[in-house]
XYZ file of C-alpha atoms in Angstrom:
634
model
C -82.226 -7.640 -24.138
C -82.408 -5.146 -26.946
C -86.018 -4.037 -27.404
C -85.286 -3.183 -31.060
C -86.634 0.331 -30.759
C -83.439 2.404 -30.502
C -79.838 2.432 -31.621
C -77.233 0.531 -29.602
C -74.805 3.207 -28.434
C -71.042 3.088 -28.374
C -71.305 3.560 -24.589
C -73.350 0.345 -24.329
C -70.776 -1.505 -26.399
C -67.964 -0.193 -24.246
C -69.834 -1.236 -21.074
C -70.229 -4.730 -22.490
C -66.555 -4.912 -23.367
C -65.539 -3.821 -19.875
C -67.687 -6.594 -18.416
C -65.955 -9.094 -20.690
C -62.574 -7.800 -19.648
C -63.494 -8.489 -16.009
C -64.053 -12.127 -17.010
C -60.631 -12.015 -18.692
C -59.000 -10.837 -15.483
C -60.383 -13.845 -13.633
C -58.478 -16.226 -15.901
C -55.392 -14.071 -16.460
C -56.191 -13.153 -20.049
C -54.350 -10.428 -21.936
C -56.198 -7.722 -23.905
C -55.470 -5.216 -26.623
C -56.490 -2.448 -24.250
C -53.592 -3.303 -21.935
C -51.181 -3.823 -24.825
C -52.004 -0.327 -26.132
C -51.003 1.134 -22.734
C -47.767 -0.883 -22.833
C -46.922 0.461 -26.295
C -47.720 4.101 -25.606
C -46.191 6.499 -26.435
C -45.554 5.373 -30.016
C -42.333 6.135 -31.884
C -42.541 9.642 -33.211
C -40.168 8.887 -36.061
C -42.342 5.983 -37.166
C -45.537 8.037 -37.008
C -43.969 10.772 -39.133
C -42.517 8.252 -41.622
C -39.025 9.608 -41.098
C -37.210 6.388 -40.091
C -35.524 4.292 -42.784
C -34.338 0.705 -42.308
C -34.163 -0.645 -45.861
C -30.420 -1.319 -45.597
C -28.046 -2.160 -42.750
C -26.011 1.057 -42.946
C -28.772 2.415 -40.675
C -31.470 2.462 -39.408
C -31.458 6.179 -40.160
C -33.880 8.710 -38.748
C -34.178 12.274 -39.871
C -33.717 15.135 -37.393
C -32.687 18.790 -37.769
C -29.186 17.683 -36.779
C -29.103 14.816 -39.318
C -31.282 15.910 -42.261
C -30.119 13.084 -44.546
C -29.615 9.338 -44.167
C -26.210 7.741 -44.606
C -26.862 7.215 -48.327
C -27.846 10.881 -48.637
C -31.651 10.344 -49.005
C -33.547 13.270 -47.567
C -36.737 13.180 -45.506
C -39.004 13.506 -48.540
C -37.507 10.452 -50.227
C -37.615 8.397 -47.024
C -41.261 9.249 -46.291
C -42.318 8.534 -49.868
C -40.477 5.209 -49.930
C -42.123 4.161 -46.679
C -45.520 5.168 -48.034
C -44.986 3.099 -51.223
C -43.810 0.049 -49.259
C -46.910 0.358 -47.053
C -49.060 0.447 -50.182
C -47.294 -2.540 -51.712
C -48.034 -4.635 -48.628
C -51.723 -3.823 -48.871
C -51.955 -4.362 -52.635
C -50.234 -7.749 -52.292
C -52.589 -8.829 -49.513
C -55.892 -8.046 -51.154
C -54.705 -9.212 -54.539
C -53.531 -12.524 -53.086
C -57.005 -12.918 -51.685
C -58.329 -12.421 -55.225
C -55.860 -14.949 -56.579
C -57.098 -17.513 -54.073
C -60.687 -16.941 -55.260
C -59.570 -17.390 -58.873
C -58.020 -20.749 -57.913
C -61.261 -21.707 -56.192
C -63.205 -20.887 -59.374
C -60.830 -23.138 -61.301
C -61.746 -25.985 -58.877
C -65.484 -25.533 -59.403
C -67.351 -28.423 -60.962
C -70.849 -29.880 -61.160
C -71.630 -31.717 -57.924
C -68.323 -30.542 -56.338
C -67.673 -28.619 -53.145
C -67.588 -25.445 -55.198
C -70.109 -24.737 -57.915
C -71.082 -21.797 -60.106
C -73.928 -20.008 -58.335
C -74.165 -16.966 -60.648
C -73.817 -18.206 -64.199
C -75.216 -14.922 -65.564
C -72.368 -12.925 -64.010
C -69.799 -15.430 -65.212
C -71.148 -15.208 -68.741
C -71.157 -11.412 -68.572
C -67.499 -11.314 -67.525
C -66.599 -13.882 -70.220
C -68.182 -11.641 -72.865
C -66.412 -8.604 -71.370
C -63.121 -10.457 -71.793
C -63.839 -11.824 -75.257
C -64.228 -15.446 -74.129
C -66.645 -17.560 -76.148
C -69.598 -18.965 -74.238
C -72.050 -20.104 -76.905
C -72.727 -23.842 -76.702
C -70.105 -24.379 -73.995
C -70.518 -26.072 -70.627
C -70.613 -23.469 -67.883
C -67.712 -25.088 -66.010
C -65.561 -25.114 -69.159
C -66.231 -21.362 -69.364
C -65.505 -20.966 -65.646
C -62.122 -22.662 -65.955
C -61.106 -20.521 -68.915
C -62.211 -17.328 -67.175
C -60.262 -18.402 -64.067
C -57.139 -18.983 -66.129
C -57.440 -15.601 -67.849
C -57.975 -13.934 -64.479
C -54.893 -15.651 -63.050
C -52.901 -14.331 -65.985
C -53.829 -10.791 -64.879
C -51.395 -11.367 -62.041
C -48.343 -12.081 -64.189
C -49.014 -11.270 -67.856
C -45.972 -9.748 -69.605
C -47.836 -7.084 -71.596
C -50.885 -4.818 -71.379
C -52.874 -3.367 -68.495
C -55.609 -4.687 -66.258
C -58.710 -5.849 -68.149
C -61.179 -4.405 -65.626
C -59.903 -0.838 -66.325
C -62.269 -0.734 -69.301
C -65.149 -0.543 -66.829
C -64.127 2.980 -65.847
C -65.397 6.006 -67.795
C -63.204 6.969 -70.720
C -62.239 10.212 -68.965
C -60.883 8.276 -66.004
C -59.007 5.850 -68.242
C -57.354 8.799 -69.995
C -56.292 10.337 -66.661
C -54.619 7.053 -65.726
C -52.939 6.764 -69.110
C -51.693 10.363 -69.168
C -50.315 10.102 -65.615
C -48.677 6.720 -66.502
C -50.346 4.970 -63.582
C -52.409 2.337 -65.434
C -51.706 -0.881 -63.577
C -50.109 -3.635 -65.620
C -49.817 -7.173 -64.214
C -50.814 -7.123 -60.540
C -47.679 -8.888 -59.292
C -45.510 -6.597 -61.424
C -46.819 -3.493 -59.651
C -46.152 -4.992 -56.192
C -42.737 -6.214 -57.301
C -41.823 -2.903 -58.943
C -42.869 -1.065 -55.788
C -40.415 -3.145 -53.753
C -37.710 -2.643 -56.390
C -38.262 1.147 -56.504
C -37.843 1.360 -52.744
C -34.687 -0.751 -52.550
C -31.555 1.054 -51.407
C -30.141 3.094 -54.264
C -33.299 3.267 -56.398
C -36.035 5.908 -56.359
C -35.968 8.751 -53.846
C -37.999 11.280 -55.895
C -41.322 11.747 -54.084
C -43.365 12.344 -57.222
C -42.252 9.051 -58.791
C -42.852 7.112 -55.574
C -46.332 8.545 -54.983
C -47.317 7.841 -58.622
C -46.256 4.245 -58.162
C -48.325 4.150 -54.955
C -51.382 5.095 -56.961
C -50.507 2.493 -59.595
C -50.034 -0.257 -57.040
C -53.308 0.695 -55.400
C -55.117 0.572 -58.745
C -53.676 -2.912 -59.364
C -55.522 -3.902 -56.209
C -58.847 -2.064 -56.584
C -59.279 -2.497 -60.350
C -57.344 -5.779 -60.422
C -56.928 -8.204 -57.502
C -59.792 -6.995 -55.314
C -62.156 -6.809 -58.282
C -61.206 -10.403 -59.138
C -61.922 -11.377 -55.519
C -65.309 -9.672 -55.522
C -66.529 -10.738 -58.953
C -65.525 -14.366 -58.748
C -66.775 -14.763 -55.180
C -70.132 -13.652 -56.581
C -69.838 -16.223 -59.357
C -69.053 -19.005 -56.869
C -71.167 -18.107 -53.864
C -73.897 -15.917 -55.352
C -74.116 -12.212 -55.981
C -75.428 -10.644 -52.776
C -79.007 -9.449 -52.541
C -80.758 -7.893 -49.523
C -81.033 -10.281 -46.622
C -81.951 -9.719 -42.987
C -79.587 -10.733 -40.189
C -78.465 -9.567 -36.724
C -75.287 -8.028 -35.389
C -73.316 -7.426 -32.189
C -71.915 -9.692 -29.475
C -75.385 -10.812 -28.424
C -75.692 -13.002 -31.527
C -73.779 -15.726 -29.683
C -76.009 -18.367 -28.101
C -75.412 -19.770 -24.610
C -77.154 -23.090 -25.335
C -75.529 -23.751 -28.744
C -72.142 -24.650 -30.130
C -70.717 -21.265 -31.185
C -68.323 -21.265 -34.143
C -66.791 -17.930 -35.042
C -65.391 -17.470 -38.553
C -62.845 -14.665 -38.815
C -60.588 -13.309 -41.554
C -61.312 -12.535 -45.184
C -61.502 -15.480 -47.591
C -65.016 -16.870 -48.123
C -63.767 -20.133 -49.590
C -63.372 -21.465 -46.038
C -66.321 -19.794 -44.310
C -68.814 -20.877 -46.938
C -67.896 -24.503 -46.333
C -67.985 -24.124 -42.534
C -71.481 -22.653 -42.773
C -72.520 -25.541 -45.048
C -71.335 -28.241 -42.610
C -72.655 -26.416 -39.571
C -76.083 -27.029 -41.157
C -75.344 -30.699 -41.882
C -77.971 -32.869 -40.039
C -75.170 -35.210 -38.965
C -73.282 -32.344 -37.273
C -76.432 -30.941 -35.691
C -77.284 -34.394 -34.286
C -73.764 -34.665 -32.906
C -74.111 -31.257 -31.233
C -77.331 -32.399 -29.537
C -75.548 -35.517 -28.336
C -73.025 -33.210 -26.655
C -75.805 -31.356 -24.825
C -76.156 -28.350 -27.115
C -79.385 -27.289 -28.843
C -77.617 -26.877 -32.184
C -74.803 -25.036 -33.951
C -74.573 -21.274 -34.253
C -72.085 -19.709 -36.688
C -71.281 -16.022 -36.402
C -68.700 -13.851 -38.090
C -65.981 -11.352 -37.271
C -64.314 -8.942 -39.731
C -64.676 -9.469 -43.457
C -65.224 -13.229 -43.387
C -68.249 -12.292 -41.282
C -69.364 -9.782 -43.913
C -69.011 -12.391 -46.654
C -71.318 -14.957 -45.054
C -73.678 -12.323 -43.689
C -74.439 -10.833 -47.108
C -74.916 -14.192 -48.769
C -76.236 -16.451 -46.008
C -77.652 -14.085 -43.389
C -75.113 -15.334 -40.855
C -75.027 -13.030 -37.808
C -72.080 -10.640 -37.297
C -70.565 -10.848 -33.823
C -68.214 -7.920 -34.244
C -65.456 -6.199 -36.164
C -61.696 -5.922 -35.829
C -61.303 -4.745 -32.232
C -64.068 -7.077 -30.997
C -62.292 -10.284 -32.082
C -61.050 -10.986 -28.544
C -64.544 -10.331 -27.145
C -66.026 -13.476 -28.698
C -63.515 -15.602 -26.775
C -64.026 -13.593 -23.570
C -67.726 -14.590 -23.550
C -66.590 -18.058 -22.492
C -69.098 -19.464 -24.977
C -66.908 -19.782 -28.083
C -66.176 -23.393 -28.983
C -63.939 -22.485 -31.908
C -62.676 -19.343 -33.599
C -61.738 -20.448 -37.123
C -59.523 -18.078 -39.083
C -58.160 -17.794 -42.601
C -56.073 -14.713 -43.448
C -55.595 -11.041 -42.524
C -56.438 -8.906 -39.458
C -56.166 -11.839 -37.036
C -54.639 -11.078 -33.655
C -51.829 -13.508 -32.720
C -53.169 -12.791 -29.195
C -56.089 -15.144 -29.918
C -53.787 -18.101 -29.313
C -52.835 -17.432 -25.668
C -56.247 -15.914 -25.006
C -58.032 -19.071 -26.137
C -55.891 -21.130 -23.783
C -57.474 -19.214 -20.890
C -60.796 -20.700 -21.926
C -61.917 -23.925 -23.597
C -61.923 -22.281 -27.058
C -60.140 -23.918 -29.980
C -58.154 -21.381 -31.970
C -57.996 -22.971 -35.429
C -55.723 -21.550 -38.137
C -56.214 -22.879 -41.634
C -53.861 -21.098 -44.015
C -50.098 -21.506 -44.567
C -50.105 -17.721 -45.033
C -51.404 -17.113 -41.514
C -49.829 -19.621 -39.086
C -49.661 -18.541 -35.450
C -48.400 -19.862 -32.106
C -50.787 -21.508 -29.652
C -53.135 -22.517 -32.429
C -54.477 -25.797 -33.767
C -53.459 -25.830 -37.444
C -55.944 -27.523 -39.755
C -54.763 -26.755 -43.278
C -57.586 -25.884 -45.631
C -57.350 -26.201 -49.400
C -59.873 -25.867 -52.224
C -59.178 -29.450 -53.350
C -60.112 -30.977 -49.973
C -62.526 -28.247 -48.790
C -65.408 -30.524 -47.784
C -63.234 -32.851 -45.749
C -61.416 -29.948 -44.072
C -64.570 -27.987 -43.181
C -66.329 -31.040 -41.773
C -63.359 -31.808 -39.540
C -63.303 -28.207 -38.270
C -67.027 -28.224 -37.442
C -66.761 -31.633 -35.731
C -63.816 -30.375 -33.629
C -65.901 -27.421 -32.461
C -68.932 -29.523 -31.673
C -66.944 -32.013 -29.593
C -65.461 -29.108 -27.612
C -68.877 -27.979 -26.312
C -68.638 -30.365 -23.324
C -65.419 -28.663 -22.237
C -67.126 -25.258 -21.725
C -66.860 -23.815 -18.193
C -70.418 -22.549 -17.666
C -69.305 -20.338 -14.750
C -67.296 -18.207 -17.204
C -70.111 -17.758 -19.714
C -71.182 -14.114 -20.101
C -72.809 -13.042 -23.345
C -73.731 -9.318 -23.299
C -77.289 -8.912 -24.561
C -76.562 -6.412 -27.322
C -78.075 -7.253 -30.699
C -79.426 -5.213 -33.599
C -81.337 -6.016 -36.762
C -79.538 -5.419 -40.025
C -80.403 -5.648 -43.707
C -77.232 -6.387 -45.678
C -76.160 -7.559 -49.112
C -76.341 -4.462 -51.320
C -74.212 -5.384 -54.311
C -74.232 -2.983 -57.294
C -76.694 -5.333 -58.952
C -78.937 -5.308 -55.880
C -78.876 -1.501 -55.626
C -79.844 -1.151 -59.273
C -82.647 -3.689 -58.865
C -84.017 -1.840 -55.837
C -84.003 1.476 -57.704
C -85.429 0.089 -60.933
C -88.116 -1.819 -59.050
C -89.475 1.516 -57.827
C -89.094 3.620 -60.966
C -89.499 1.209 -63.888
C -92.029 -1.472 -64.755
C -89.275 -3.444 -66.477
C -85.797 -4.104 -65.115
C -83.247 -4.726 -67.857
C -80.275 -7.065 -67.540
C -77.890 -4.578 -65.913
C -80.277 -1.940 -64.484
C -79.419 1.730 -64.174
C -78.426 4.272 -61.546
C -80.354 7.107 -63.164
C -82.959 7.138 -60.369
C -80.132 7.690 -57.881
C -78.695 10.461 -60.038
C -82.132 12.080 -60.295
C -82.507 12.020 -56.485
C -79.173 13.755 -56.087
C -79.865 16.283 -58.861
C -83.200 17.249 -57.285
C -81.609 17.675 -53.855
C -83.733 14.979 -52.172
C -80.348 13.372 -51.516
C -77.446 15.777 -51.148
C -74.881 13.151 -52.044
C -73.146 10.021 -50.833
C -70.233 8.957 -48.650
C -68.406 5.651 -49.103
C -67.236 4.815 -45.584
C -64.759 1.993 -45.181
C -61.965 0.733 -43.099
C -60.842 -0.784 -39.876
C -60.926 0.033 -36.154
C -57.848 1.652 -34.630
C -57.104 2.125 -30.923
C -55.908 5.624 -31.771
C -59.552 6.444 -32.397
C -62.352 5.544 -29.969
C -63.464 2.181 -31.517
C -66.612 2.433 -33.680
C -67.383 5.937 -32.399
C -66.012 7.726 -35.470
C -67.888 5.386 -37.829
C -71.219 5.623 -36.030
C -71.202 9.304 -35.162
C -70.073 10.358 -38.625
C -72.813 8.202 -40.175
C -75.483 9.769 -37.980
C -74.259 13.242 -38.878
C -74.304 12.464 -42.601
C -77.743 10.829 -42.471
C -79.159 13.886 -40.744
C -77.886 15.944 -43.693
C -79.621 13.706 -46.305
C -76.377 12.044 -47.337
C -76.717 8.309 -48.052
C -73.850 6.126 -46.787
C -72.438 3.032 -48.486
C -70.144 0.924 -46.334
C -67.903 -2.138 -46.302
C -65.610 -4.008 -43.976
C -65.391 -3.097 -40.293
C -67.223 0.162 -40.929
C -70.176 -1.873 -42.169
C -70.161 -3.973 -38.993
C -70.000 -0.879 -36.814
C -73.185 0.377 -38.537
C -74.849 -2.999 -38.219
C -74.045 -3.324 -34.510
C -75.515 0.093 -33.806
C -78.766 -0.528 -35.712
C -78.064 1.845 -38.622
C -78.844 -0.954 -41.080
C -82.292 -1.615 -39.663
C -84.675 -0.352 -42.384
C -87.409 0.325 -39.849
C -85.353 1.897 -37.097
C -82.554 3.789 -38.840
C -84.596 6.192 -41.051
C -85.692 8.156 -37.953
C -82.111 9.444 -37.800
C -82.286 10.766 -41.393
C -83.161 14.106 -42.899
C -86.562 14.312 -44.612
C -85.203 13.634 -48.108
C -83.195 10.520 -47.249
C -86.059 9.295 -45.025
C -88.394 9.540 -48.013
C -85.986 7.635 -50.264
C -85.545 4.855 -47.696
C -89.295 4.429 -47.329
C -89.954 4.489 -51.065
C -87.159 2.074 -52.008
C -87.384 -0.068 -48.855
C -83.759 0.284 -47.881
C -81.819 1.298 -44.760
C -79.921 4.598 -45.087
C -76.608 2.792 -44.635
C -76.062 0.246 -47.381
C -73.842 -2.767 -46.649
C -71.790 -3.450 -49.806
C -69.666 -6.262 -48.405
C -66.139 -6.951 -47.210
C -63.065 -4.786 -47.695
C -62.228 -6.310 -51.105
C -65.789 -5.277 -52.084
C -64.753 -1.625 -52.075
C -64.169 -2.558 -55.704
C -67.998 -2.645 -55.912
C -68.001 1.014 -54.840
C -65.648 1.837 -57.750
C -68.022 0.159 -60.201
C -70.933 1.983 -58.576
C -69.159 5.338 -58.983
C -68.147 4.554 -62.545
C -71.648 3.488 -63.547
C -73.221 6.512 -61.831
C -70.858 8.859 -63.712
C -71.769 7.189 -67.015
C -75.512 7.297 -66.353
C -75.299 10.911 -65.221
C -72.951 11.962 -68.036
C -70.310 13.534 -65.803
C -66.841 12.622 -64.518
C -66.431 10.571 -61.347
C -64.659 13.489 -59.679
C -67.764 15.674 -60.219
C -70.202 13.413 -58.401
C -71.247 14.667 -54.932
C -69.441 11.679 -53.450
C -66.495 11.312 -51.111
C -64.700 8.431 -49.454
C -63.946 8.161 -45.763
C -61.833 5.876 -43.567
C -62.090 7.387 -40.059
C -60.521 4.499 -38.121
C -58.218 2.826 -40.648
C -55.086 0.981 -39.472
C -53.717 -1.506 -42.048
C -51.536 -1.556 -45.178
C -54.594 -2.709 -47.080
C -56.341 0.565 -46.141
C -53.563 2.637 -47.710
C -53.793 0.607 -50.894
C -57.569 1.098 -50.876
C -57.216 4.809 -50.227
C -54.847 5.110 -53.153
C -57.201 3.434 -55.628
C -60.238 5.356 -54.358
C -58.346 8.649 -54.792
C -56.957 7.501 -58.153
C -60.525 6.742 -59.284
C -61.376 10.413 -58.721
C -62.951 10.362 -55.237
C -61.723 12.718 -52.537
C -60.920 10.583 -49.493
C -61.096 11.649 -45.836
C -58.908 10.002 -43.161
C -59.257 10.166 -39.400
C -55.798 8.648 -38.780
C -52.620 10.159 -40.231
C -50.967 8.027 -42.975
C -47.425 8.399 -41.511
C -46.511 10.998 -44.136
C -46.534 14.182 -42.062
C -42.738 14.176 -41.750
C -42.451 15.401 -45.358
C -43.990 18.606 -46.595
C -43.464 17.471 -50.178
C -45.245 14.114 -49.697
C -48.045 15.811 -47.760
C -48.510 18.254 -50.632
C -48.550 15.475 -53.235
C -51.157 13.510 -51.306
C -53.244 16.298 -49.768
C -52.496 19.475 -51.666
C -53.576 20.936 -54.976
C -50.659 19.484 -56.879
C -49.777 15.826 -57.194
C -52.812 13.574 -56.868
C -55.254 16.434 -57.413
C -53.601 17.295 -60.760
C -53.098 13.711 -61.887
C -56.459 12.107 -60.969
C -58.718 15.020 -59.863
C -58.921 13.896 -56.232
C -56.767 13.882 -53.103
C -56.675 13.044 -49.393
C -57.961 15.190 -46.546
C -56.611 14.247 -43.088
C -58.283 15.446 -39.909
C -58.095 13.563 -36.599
C -60.927 15.705 -35.190
C -63.954 13.600 -36.185
C -66.461 16.448 -35.884
C -64.333 18.595 -38.157
C -63.830 15.674 -40.573
C -67.615 15.329 -40.947
C -68.048 19.083 -41.549
C -65.416 18.953 -44.274
C -67.090 16.062 -46.044
C -70.444 17.802 -46.046
C -68.822 21.011 -47.341
C -67.062 19.034 -50.099
C -70.348 17.461 -51.210
C -72.091 20.831 -51.216
C -69.219 22.375 -53.241
C -69.572 19.616 -55.839
C -73.293 20.283 -56.042
C -72.629 24.005 -56.519
C -70.134 23.282 -59.288
C -72.830 21.228 -61.080
C -75.393 23.958 -60.423
C -77.788 21.534 -58.731
């Protein structure tokens, strides 16, 4: 059992996974580790982005012998088209998540399954959008705000409303580069149109549209998902929880929620605490019901309810391999189809709930906002009744568990800072104390670390080791998504334990403010919080976002969503460091536009830096932060 006095190491996590894989072998279970071996080596044309299959004259792949496709498109056009299509997939995915939350807000009503939990934030957004609130019922306001938000997806004119939150300088950069996102669906649709056979093949045009599509996600769909989840489920504030595979309980019904949409997980958590369901669990021989999370659904319920986090992306199979998982309940995104056949090797119910994410070998229980209570109760009951089918001889729960303090929304960060420096906290708070710490050199800067796990990088190692290196250099780290769960599993979110790994300045800040040195800001849609944080910090400091000693980092990214995120982080003015190549290396022109001093750097004052050597990647981030400090003469 973890004695709570030191970090959980990557080696310990790998040892636990290996033990679970031994259990899997006993029952003939498949694993991603074996599938990686089966798929290696990967296609070199695909990794370079030099294969085109957007029409049936091909597929065409570029070689020295055949430098153009059948239509005549060269390698630069092919790589840029592939990059834009990758972005469009990610922007569509996160934005559709946001659309779902807008629909949930429209269903909210007094006494209903969904209610307004943060009326203050709802009112603030209504005022921001010019919606009257005086003398109106809060649900009437909620429904109008939801309708206006849904129009952001398909309105015929104008740009995204949330763009006004950015500093004027940033807004002007977007306008001058002609990358202001219009309707969200229009940017995704136009991206697909531009990449159709016989349309754009000019790299500059395609990369600009990639930035625009990304911005429609970060300052559009994802921001809707974040803001209206807060309205519905409560704006996160610091809460203590636990993380790692050891959060599963051998004597309890274990329900794992996995995916990204909190509309489902919030209701599952609610009914897992229903006295009727708890009584039923005890009738089945369990001591109660334990809900734990994986991936961003896990982040959502952790930061609002303190629900434990069992793992991130590449640990999703591990929860089933414990033999103690009664049900793994999924919504959308980042879900392995492998969970179906894997669950059949155990007693686990693999329950899919969304028409967007239907998979073989699963029990499909369709979930909708209109029938949320009924659906969630049925799911919990199914899991509880499955407890008696558990094979106790297969139960193996590795005893790895760390304390974590999570739930640092922008509002929570401002409140923590103001609570230390001011006797009165105003309605919105300020980031001036943070700016002052950076100006004085107590903090050297900040890194926003995000993203997935990827088998091409040793899982969690890049996240954890980079964080420790940054902390040692007095650089505070804000995290979301699977990166956040990596930190939590290791103990880097424990406010008592983690500061010992910090430099003296960061250690002092953590003690004074009462925070861990790695701040959990939420799920992957909540990277939009980081954009608001950067925008507000620039305004309070009186400088441009690109001047802040701040960089972004996705050392283990793997999905289309990550490319969309990277594009809007860069477009916001934040240099972004990648530990996995974005399949653009086949084109020198596209590489220059994304990573050089032209293209993105000229348009939005930031660009990508790619380095698959993690130690070198960390050195470059620290050097970048110090260079920004020098430019500000601080």
